[in-house]
Amino acid sequence: MKTQPRKIIVNSERWVEKPTTCFEKTFLLFVTDVCNLRCEYCFNKGNLKDNKTSSLGIMDLDYIEKLVVANTTVEKYDIMGGEPLLHPDFDKIVEILEKYDKKIGLYTNGYLLDSRLKEGFSNLKVNISFQSINHENRMYKPIAEFSDGIKKIQSKYPVKLVLLLNNENKSKVFEIVKYIEDQFEHIDKITIGAVRNEEDYWNDNFDYVVPFQEYGDIMQKFIDNYDGRLDVDIFTKEIGRAHV
């Protein structure tokens, strides 16, 4: 049983753009645009030609190391894609970053955790977004399909689970969060965001996109009634009564 009070974390600053100098602490490293999913809302959709090929391909290891050496002030590298675990030398990428003592974030759809993510990396954190428990369409990233992979690594690496709301799952937030509580004993926090579509800035033409105002209302209702064990990370301007 948790001894600390449950936290609701609202970071409105994520939605505020401020004039600043160049941000140099984190580098987004898109190591491949190859992916095993075909999500309609993906920002990388234009580069994907079919299930096995892409127009850009695989980033070279020598090039990655040159980037690291040339950017001495960068402290953290987020490995992204496509699906990063489809890079044939993923382990070597992590080894390069660890050689230079960099913090590493892996952004993955979760399907290859069990087969392609090995243990033993010291600076790695794993980020996984999902939208459903079970679903016939993998675009909605049903977490039950890759739960075994999460269970395998949840005690080995810090894992961040991000639930993305859409018009299909918005009424199931309590059910989905309860599933996370029951299935993953080593995970004590969940982030809840909203799915967007990168093809349309205003997101007006996509039936599954939840408007920001409605997202805020859904989250307000959730934090007012949730009494589970997870800490909940929510980022929106619309929530006015969040608390710690």
PDB file of C-alpha atoms in Angstrom:
ATOM      1  CA  MET A   1       0.000   0.000   0.000  1.00  0.00           C
ATOM      2  CA  LYS A   2       1.254   3.469  -0.862  1.00  0.00           C
ATOM      3  CA  THR A   3       2.307   5.574   2.097  1.00  0.00           C
ATOM      4  CA  GLN A   4       2.419   8.857   0.188  1.00  0.00           C
ATOM      5  CA  PRO A   5      -0.745  10.753  -0.873  1.00  0.00           C
ATOM      6  CA  ARG A   6      -1.787  10.277  -4.472  1.00  0.00           C
ATOM      7  CA  LYS A   7      -0.704  13.162  -6.686  1.00  0.00           C
ATOM      8  CA  ILE A   8      -2.510  14.866  -9.551  1.00  0.00           C
ATOM      9  CA  ILE A   9       0.079  16.758 -11.576  1.00  0.00           C
ATOM     10  CA  VAL A  10      -1.059  19.485 -13.958  1.00  0.00           C
ATOM     11  CA  ASN A  11       1.637  21.220 -15.959  1.00  0.00           C
ATOM     12  CA  SER A  12       0.017  24.085 -17.856  1.00  0.00           C
ATOM     13  CA  GLU A  13       3.438  25.363 -18.912  1.00  0.00           C
ATOM     14  CA  ARG A  14       3.534  22.623 -21.557  1.00  0.00           C
ATOM     15  CA  TRP A  15       0.936  24.582 -23.490  1.00  0.00           C
ATOM     16  CA  VAL A  16       2.658  27.964 -23.200  1.00  0.00           C
ATOM     17  CA  GLU A  17       5.167  29.084 -25.807  1.00  0.00           C
ATOM     18  CA  LYS A  18       7.731  31.525 -24.433  1.00  0.00           C
ATOM     19  CA  PRO A  19      10.484  33.374 -26.304  1.00  0.00           C
ATOM     20  CA  THR A  20      13.701  31.727 -25.172  1.00  0.00           C
ATOM     21  CA  THR A  21      17.178  31.004 -26.398  1.00  0.00           C
ATOM     22  CA  CYS A  22      17.836  27.765 -28.243  1.00  0.00           C
ATOM     23  CA  PHE A  23      16.980  24.741 -26.078  1.00  0.00           C
ATOM     24  CA  GLU A  24      19.955  22.440 -26.107  1.00  0.00           C
ATOM     25  CA  LYS A  25      19.379  19.929 -23.328  1.00  0.00           C
ATOM     26  CA  THR A  26      17.415  17.286 -25.271  1.00  0.00           C
ATOM     27  CA  PHE A  27      18.008  15.977 -28.810  1.00  0.00           C
ATOM     28  CA  LEU A  28      15.216  14.143 -30.685  1.00  0.00           C
ATOM     29  CA  LEU A  29      17.001  11.376 -32.533  1.00  0.00           C
ATOM     30  CA  PHE A  30      14.799   9.906 -35.289  1.00  0.00           C
ATOM     31  CA  VAL A  31      16.835   6.794 -35.972  1.00  0.00           C
ATOM     32  CA  THR A  32      14.408   5.291 -38.511  1.00  0.00           C
ATOM     33  CA  ASP A  33      11.066   6.040 -40.111  1.00  0.00           C
ATOM     34  CA  VAL A  34      10.336   2.320 -40.623  1.00  0.00           C
ATOM     35  CA  CYS A  35       7.351   1.248 -38.518  1.00  0.00           C
ATOM     36  CA  ASN A  36       5.259  -1.850 -37.871  1.00  0.00           C
ATOM     37  CA  LEU A  37       2.053   0.222 -37.505  1.00  0.00           C
ATOM     38  CA  ARG A  38       0.135   2.512 -39.878  1.00  0.00           C
ATOM     39  CA  CYS A  39      -1.609   5.030 -37.622  1.00  0.00           C
ATOM     40  CA  GLU A  40      -3.716   7.566 -39.522  1.00  0.00           C
ATOM     41  CA  TYR A  41      -2.691  10.418 -37.216  1.00  0.00           C
ATOM     42  CA  CYS A  42       1.086   9.765 -37.362  1.00  0.00           C
ATOM     43  CA  PHE A  43       3.309  12.770 -38.127  1.00  0.00           C
ATOM     44  CA  ASN A  44       5.569  10.407 -40.077  1.00  0.00           C
ATOM     45  CA  LYS A  45       2.768   9.048 -42.264  1.00  0.00           C
ATOM     46  CA  GLY A  46       4.026  10.752 -45.430  1.00  0.00           C
ATOM     47  CA  ASN A  47       7.323   8.856 -45.312  1.00  0.00           C
ATOM     48  CA  LEU A  48       5.777   5.393 -45.062  1.00  0.00           C
ATOM     49  CA  LYS A  49       5.237   3.641 -48.381  1.00  0.00           C
ATOM     50  CA  ASP A  50       4.247   0.113 -47.340  1.00  0.00           C
ATOM     51  CA  ASN A  51       4.663  -2.319 -44.485  1.00  0.00           C
ATOM     52  CA  LYS A  52       8.371  -2.928 -44.997  1.00  0.00           C
ATOM     53  CA  THR A  53       9.968   0.097 -46.603  1.00  0.00           C
ATOM     54  CA  SER A  54      10.164   3.853 -46.203  1.00  0.00           C
ATOM     55  CA  SER A  55      11.505   6.825 -48.098  1.00  0.00           C
ATOM     56  CA  LEU A  56      14.158   7.696 -45.514  1.00  0.00           C
ATOM     57  CA  GLY A  57      15.239   4.406 -43.976  1.00  0.00           C
ATOM     58  CA  ILE A  58      17.855   3.779 -41.279  1.00  0.00           C
ATOM     59  CA  MET A  59      20.205   6.264 -39.594  1.00  0.00           C
ATOM     60  CA  ASP A  60      23.873   5.291 -39.774  1.00  0.00           C
ATOM     61  CA  LEU A  61      25.737   4.572 -36.517  1.00  0.00           C
ATOM     62  CA  ASP A  62      28.740   6.702 -37.518  1.00  0.00           C
ATOM     63  CA  TYR A  63      26.414   9.620 -38.176  1.00  0.00           C
ATOM     64  CA  ILE A  64      24.775   9.186 -34.766  1.00  0.00           C
ATOM     65  CA  GLU A  65      28.131   9.230 -33.006  1.00  0.00           C
ATOM     66  CA  LYS A  66      29.185  12.334 -34.937  1.00  0.00           C
ATOM     67  CA  LEU A  67      26.005  14.076 -33.751  1.00  0.00           C
ATOM     68  CA  VAL A  68      26.763  13.192 -30.142  1.00  0.00           C
ATOM     69  CA  VAL A  69      30.376  14.319 -30.357  1.00  0.00           C
ATOM     70  CA  ALA A  70      29.421  17.588 -32.060  1.00  0.00           C
ATOM     71  CA  ASN A  71      26.725  18.517 -29.521  1.00  0.00           C
ATOM     72  CA  THR A  72      28.567  18.485 -26.217  1.00  0.00           C
ATOM     73  CA  THR A  73      25.910  20.464 -24.308  1.00  0.00           C
ATOM     74  CA  VAL A  74      23.092  18.014 -25.035  1.00  0.00           C
ATOM     75  CA  GLU A  75      22.337  15.953 -21.925  1.00  0.00           C
ATOM     76  CA  LYS A  76      19.530  13.681 -23.133  1.00  0.00           C
ATOM     77  CA  TYR A  77      18.681  11.876 -26.372  1.00  0.00           C
ATOM     78  CA  ASP A  78      15.138  10.723 -27.128  1.00  0.00           C
ATOM     79  CA  ILE A  79      15.294   7.812 -29.575  1.00  0.00           C
ATOM     80  CA  MET A  80      12.313   8.037 -31.897  1.00  0.00           C
ATOM     81  CA  GLY A  81      10.997   6.797 -35.233  1.00  0.00           C
ATOM     82  CA  GLY A  82       9.093   5.190 -36.919  1.00  0.00           C
ATOM     83  CA  GLU A  83       9.541   2.396 -34.460  1.00  0.00           C
ATOM     84  CA  PRO A  84      13.087   2.703 -32.998  1.00  0.00           C
ATOM     85  CA  LEU A  85      13.300  -0.969 -32.063  1.00  0.00           C
ATOM     86  CA  LEU A  86      13.146  -1.809 -35.784  1.00  0.00           C
ATOM     87  CA  HIS A  87      16.556  -0.210 -36.262  1.00  0.00           C
ATOM     88  CA  PRO A  88      18.858  -3.233 -36.809  1.00  0.00           C
ATOM     89  CA  ASP A  89      21.524  -1.703 -34.547  1.00  0.00           C
ATOM     90  CA  PHE A  90      19.309  -0.329 -31.803  1.00  0.00           C
ATOM     91  CA  ASP A  91      21.489  -1.833 -29.056  1.00  0.00           C
ATOM     92  CA  LYS A  92      24.582  -0.189 -30.535  1.00  0.00           C
ATOM     93  CA  ILE A  93      22.821   3.194 -30.614  1.00  0.00           C
ATOM     94  CA  VAL A  94      22.159   2.926 -26.883  1.00  0.00           C
ATOM     95  CA  GLU A  95      25.735   1.801 -26.283  1.00  0.00           C
ATOM     96  CA  ILE A  96      27.050   4.866 -28.132  1.00  0.00           C
ATOM     97  CA  LEU A  97      24.894   7.186 -26.031  1.00  0.00           C
ATOM     98  CA  GLU A  98      25.874   5.475 -22.803  1.00  0.00           C
ATOM     99  CA  LYS A  99      29.547   5.710 -23.757  1.00  0.00           C
ATOM    100  CA  TYR A 100      29.151   9.491 -23.633  1.00  0.00           C
ATOM    101  CA  ASP A 101      27.082   9.268 -20.432  1.00  0.00           C
ATOM    102  CA  LYS A 102      23.866  10.584 -22.001  1.00  0.00           C
ATOM    103  CA  LYS A 103      20.367  10.154 -20.596  1.00  0.00           C
ATOM    104  CA  ILE A 104      18.240   8.154 -23.020  1.00  0.00           C
ATOM    105  CA  GLY A 105      14.504   8.054 -23.675  1.00  0.00           C
ATOM    106  CA  LEU A 106      13.049   5.336 -25.892  1.00  0.00           C
ATOM    107  CA  TYR A 107       9.718   6.212 -27.558  1.00  0.00           C
ATOM    108  CA  THR A 108       8.148   2.956 -28.726  1.00  0.00           C
ATOM    109  CA  ASN A 109       4.728   1.549 -29.622  1.00  0.00           C
ATOM    110  CA  GLY A 110       5.489  -1.378 -27.308  1.00  0.00           C
ATOM    111  CA  TYR A 111       5.026  -4.305 -29.669  1.00  0.00           C
ATOM    112  CA  LEU A 112       8.715  -5.242 -29.817  1.00  0.00           C
ATOM    113  CA  LEU A 113       9.648  -4.803 -26.164  1.00  0.00           C
ATOM    114  CA  ASP A 114       9.599  -8.529 -25.484  1.00  0.00           C
ATOM    115  CA  SER A 115      11.701  -9.528 -28.476  1.00  0.00           C
ATOM    116  CA  ARG A 116      14.062  -6.604 -29.177  1.00  0.00           C
ATOM    117  CA  LEU A 117      14.784  -4.691 -25.977  1.00  0.00           C
ATOM    118  CA  LYS A 118      17.500  -6.326 -23.962  1.00  0.00           C
ATOM    119  CA  GLU A 119      18.267  -5.737 -20.294  1.00  0.00           C
ATOM    120  CA  GLY A 120      21.305  -4.070 -18.801  1.00  0.00           C
ATOM    121  CA  PHE A 121      21.287  -0.495 -20.103  1.00  0.00           C
ATOM    122  CA  SER A 122      21.928   1.969 -17.292  1.00  0.00           C
ATOM    123  CA  ASN A 123      20.591   5.289 -18.632  1.00  0.00           C
ATOM    124  CA  LEU A 124      17.457   4.159 -20.469  1.00  0.00           C
ATOM    125  CA  LYS A 125      13.827   5.134 -19.819  1.00  0.00           C
ATOM    126  CA  VAL A 126      10.948   3.688 -21.854  1.00  0.00           C
ATOM    127  CA  ASN A 127       7.942   5.719 -23.034  1.00  0.00           C
ATOM    128  CA  ILE A 128       4.856   3.949 -24.429  1.00  0.00           C
ATOM    129  CA  SER A 129       1.640   5.562 -25.627  1.00  0.00           C
ATOM    130  CA  PHE A 130      -1.600   3.600 -26.022  1.00  0.00           C
ATOM    131  CA  GLN A 131      -5.321   4.198 -26.557  1.00  0.00           C
ATOM    132  CA  SER A 132      -7.191   1.046 -25.600  1.00  0.00           C
ATOM    133  CA  ILE A 133      -7.073  -2.196 -23.648  1.00  0.00           C
ATOM    134  CA  ASN A 134      -8.185  -4.399 -26.532  1.00  0.00           C
ATOM    135  CA  HIS A 135      -8.995  -3.332 -30.076  1.00  0.00           C
ATOM    136  CA  GLU A 136      -9.171  -4.986 -33.502  1.00  0.00           C
ATOM    137  CA  ASN A 137      -7.351  -2.007 -35.062  1.00  0.00           C
ATOM    138  CA  ARG A 138      -3.739  -1.623 -33.984  1.00  0.00           C
ATOM    139  CA  MET A 139      -3.903   2.092 -34.773  1.00  0.00           C
ATOM    140  CA  TYR A 140      -5.579   2.349 -31.360  1.00  0.00           C
ATOM    141  CA  LYS A 141      -2.574   0.629 -29.750  1.00  0.00           C
ATOM    142  CA  PRO A 142      -4.325  -1.962 -27.546  1.00  0.00           C
ATOM    143  CA  ILE A 143      -2.056  -2.328 -24.535  1.00  0.00           C
ATOM    144  CA  ALA A 144      -3.157  -5.900 -23.833  1.00  0.00           C
ATOM    145  CA  GLU A 145      -1.340  -6.989 -27.000  1.00  0.00           C
ATOM    146  CA  PHE A 146       2.046  -5.893 -25.653  1.00  0.00           C
ATOM    147  CA  SER A 147       1.425  -6.174 -21.912  1.00  0.00           C
ATOM    148  CA  ASP A 148       3.827  -9.119 -21.649  1.00  0.00           C
ATOM    149  CA  GLY A 149       6.622  -6.910 -22.915  1.00  0.00           C
ATOM    150  CA  ILE A 150       5.802  -4.212 -20.357  1.00  0.00           C
ATOM    151  CA  LYS A 151       5.697  -6.785 -17.553  1.00  0.00           C
ATOM    152  CA  LYS A 152       9.100  -8.052 -18.667  1.00  0.00           C
ATOM    153  CA  ILE A 153      10.786  -4.657 -18.442  1.00  0.00           C
ATOM    154  CA  GLN A 154       8.773  -2.836 -15.745  1.00  0.00           C
ATOM    155  CA  SER A 155      11.229  -3.778 -12.998  1.00  0.00           C
ATOM    156  CA  LYS A 156      14.275  -3.317 -15.249  1.00  0.00           C
ATOM    157  CA  TYR A 157      13.664   0.180 -16.625  1.00  0.00           C
ATOM    158  CA  PRO A 158      11.617   3.223 -15.671  1.00  0.00           C
ATOM    159  CA  VAL A 159       8.436   2.970 -17.785  1.00  0.00           C
ATOM    160  CA  LYS A 160       6.153   5.896 -18.660  1.00  0.00           C
ATOM    161  CA  LEU A 161       2.688   4.940 -19.914  1.00  0.00           C
ATOM    162  CA  VAL A 162       0.760   7.619 -21.815  1.00  0.00           C
ATOM    163  CA  LEU A 163      -2.968   7.134 -22.394  1.00  0.00           C
ATOM    164  CA  LEU A 164      -4.109   9.194 -25.399  1.00  0.00           C
ATOM    165  CA  LEU A 165      -7.802   9.989 -25.354  1.00  0.00           C
ATOM    166  CA  ASN A 166      -9.950   9.802 -28.494  1.00  0.00           C
ATOM    167  CA  ASN A 167     -13.675   9.875 -29.138  1.00  0.00           C
ATOM    168  CA  GLU A 168     -13.855   6.105 -28.828  1.00  0.00           C
ATOM    169  CA  ASN A 169     -12.108   5.645 -25.491  1.00  0.00           C
ATOM    170  CA  LYS A 170     -13.058   8.891 -23.706  1.00  0.00           C
ATOM    171  CA  SER A 171     -15.829   7.167 -21.736  1.00  0.00           C
ATOM    172  CA  LYS A 172     -13.498   4.359 -20.615  1.00  0.00           C
ATOM    173  CA  VAL A 173     -10.818   6.278 -18.698  1.00  0.00           C
ATOM    174  CA  PHE A 174     -11.610   4.692 -15.321  1.00  0.00           C
ATOM    175  CA  GLU A 175     -11.699   1.206 -16.854  1.00  0.00           C
ATOM    176  CA  ILE A 176      -8.364   1.703 -18.626  1.00  0.00           C
ATOM    177  CA  VAL A 177      -6.629   3.167 -15.571  1.00  0.00           C
ATOM    178  CA  LYS A 178      -7.938   0.278 -13.443  1.00  0.00           C
ATOM    179  CA  TYR A 179      -6.405  -2.133 -15.969  1.00  0.00           C
ATOM    180  CA  ILE A 180      -3.014  -0.435 -15.549  1.00  0.00           C
ATOM    181  CA  GLU A 181      -3.317  -0.675 -11.758  1.00  0.00           C
ATOM    182  CA  ASP A 182      -4.126  -4.382 -11.889  1.00  0.00           C
ATOM    183  CA  GLN A 183      -1.667  -5.487 -14.579  1.00  0.00           C
ATOM    184  CA  PHE A 184       1.547  -3.591 -13.821  1.00  0.00           C
ATOM    185  CA  GLU A 185       2.577  -3.665 -10.174  1.00  0.00           C
ATOM    186  CA  HIS A 186       5.809  -1.730 -10.719  1.00  0.00           C
ATOM    187  CA  ILE A 187       4.141   1.176 -12.526  1.00  0.00           C
ATOM    188  CA  ASP A 188       2.794   3.860 -10.203  1.00  0.00           C
ATOM    189  CA  LYS A 189       2.067   6.739 -12.571  1.00  0.00           C
ATOM    190  CA  ILE A 190       0.114   7.354 -15.765  1.00  0.00           C
ATOM    191  CA  THR A 191       0.074  10.350 -18.089  1.00  0.00           C
ATOM    192  CA  ILE A 192      -3.234  11.142 -19.811  1.00  0.00           C
ATOM    193  CA  GLY A 193      -3.127  13.257 -22.962  1.00  0.00           C
ATOM    194  CA  ALA A 194      -5.230  13.636 -26.095  1.00  0.00           C
ATOM    195  CA  VAL A 195      -4.524  12.203 -29.530  1.00  0.00           C
ATOM    196  CA  ARG A 196      -4.019  14.793 -32.277  1.00  0.00           C
ATOM    197  CA  ASN A 197      -3.614  14.468 -36.034  1.00  0.00           C
ATOM    198  CA  GLU A 198      -0.487  16.073 -37.456  1.00  0.00           C
ATOM    199  CA  GLU A 199      -2.023  16.487 -40.929  1.00  0.00           C
ATOM    200  CA  ASP A 200      -4.446  19.167 -39.729  1.00  0.00           C
ATOM    201  CA  TYR A 201      -3.266  21.819 -37.270  1.00  0.00           C
ATOM    202  CA  TRP A 202      -6.801  22.520 -36.015  1.00  0.00           C
ATOM    203  CA  ASN A 203      -7.825  18.849 -35.995  1.00  0.00           C
ATOM    204  CA  ASP A 204     -11.257  19.729 -37.365  1.00  0.00           C
ATOM    205  CA  ASN A 205     -11.654  16.860 -39.809  1.00  0.00           C
ATOM    206  CA  PHE A 206     -10.963  13.763 -37.748  1.00  0.00           C
ATOM    207  CA  ASP A 207     -13.806  11.963 -36.002  1.00  0.00           C
ATOM    208  CA  TYR A 208     -11.593  10.375 -33.342  1.00  0.00           C
ATOM    209  CA  VAL A 209      -9.984  13.635 -32.107  1.00  0.00           C
ATOM    210  CA  VAL A 210     -11.353  14.977 -28.799  1.00  0.00           C
ATOM    211  CA  PRO A 211     -11.573  18.808 -28.747  1.00  0.00           C
ATOM    212  CA  PHE A 212      -9.318  20.379 -26.136  1.00  0.00           C
ATOM    213  CA  GLN A 213     -12.232  21.883 -24.201  1.00  0.00           C
ATOM    214  CA  GLU A 214     -13.946  18.508 -23.943  1.00  0.00           C
ATOM    215  CA  TYR A 215     -10.658  16.852 -22.979  1.00  0.00           C
ATOM    216  CA  GLY A 216     -10.381  19.323 -20.095  1.00  0.00           C
ATOM    217  CA  ASP A 217     -13.910  18.532 -18.935  1.00  0.00           C
ATOM    218  CA  ILE A 218     -13.245  14.775 -19.070  1.00  0.00           C
ATOM    219  CA  MET A 219     -10.051  15.150 -17.076  1.00  0.00           C
ATOM    220  CA  GLN A 220     -11.698  17.389 -14.498  1.00  0.00           C
ATOM    221  CA  LYS A 221     -14.353  14.758 -13.906  1.00  0.00           C
ATOM    222  CA  PHE A 222     -11.674  12.088 -13.662  1.00  0.00           C
ATOM    223  CA  ILE A 223      -9.483  13.822 -11.081  1.00  0.00           C
ATOM    224  CA  ASP A 224     -12.551  14.746  -9.019  1.00  0.00           C
ATOM    225  CA  ASN A 225     -13.596  11.085  -8.752  1.00  0.00           C
ATOM    226  CA  TYR A 226     -10.449   8.950  -9.074  1.00  0.00           C
ATOM    227  CA  ASP A 227      -9.354   7.214  -5.861  1.00  0.00           C
ATOM    228  CA  GLY A 228      -6.913   4.616  -7.200  1.00  0.00           C
ATOM    229  CA  ARG A 229      -3.228   4.082  -6.419  1.00  0.00           C
ATOM    230  CA  LEU A 230      -1.646   5.751  -9.480  1.00  0.00           C
ATOM    231  CA  ASP A 231      -0.194   9.218  -9.636  1.00  0.00           C
ATOM    232  CA  VAL A 232      -1.798  10.977 -12.603  1.00  0.00           C
ATOM    233  CA  ASP A 233      -0.003  13.425 -14.875  1.00  0.00           C
ATOM    234  CA  ILE A 234      -2.375  15.677 -16.855  1.00  0.00           C
ATOM    235  CA  PHE A 235      -1.404  18.621 -19.037  1.00  0.00           C
ATOM    236  CA  THR A 236      -4.022  21.091 -20.150  1.00  0.00           C
ATOM    237  CA  LYS A 237      -4.991  24.682 -19.438  1.00  0.00           C
ATOM    238  CA  GLU A 238      -8.638  23.741 -19.064  1.00  0.00           C
ATOM    239  CA  ILE A 239      -8.466  21.985 -15.680  1.00  0.00           C
ATOM    240  CA  GLY A 240      -8.957  24.410 -12.838  1.00  0.00           C
ATOM    241  CA  ARG A 241      -9.338  22.252  -9.740  1.00  0.00           C
ATOM    242  CA  ALA A 242      -6.429  19.843  -9.954  1.00  0.00           C
ATOM    243  CA  HIS A 243      -4.595  19.286  -6.701  1.00  0.00           C
ATOM    244  CA  VAL A 244      -1.677  17.489  -5.082  1.00  0.00           C
TER     245      VAL A 244
END
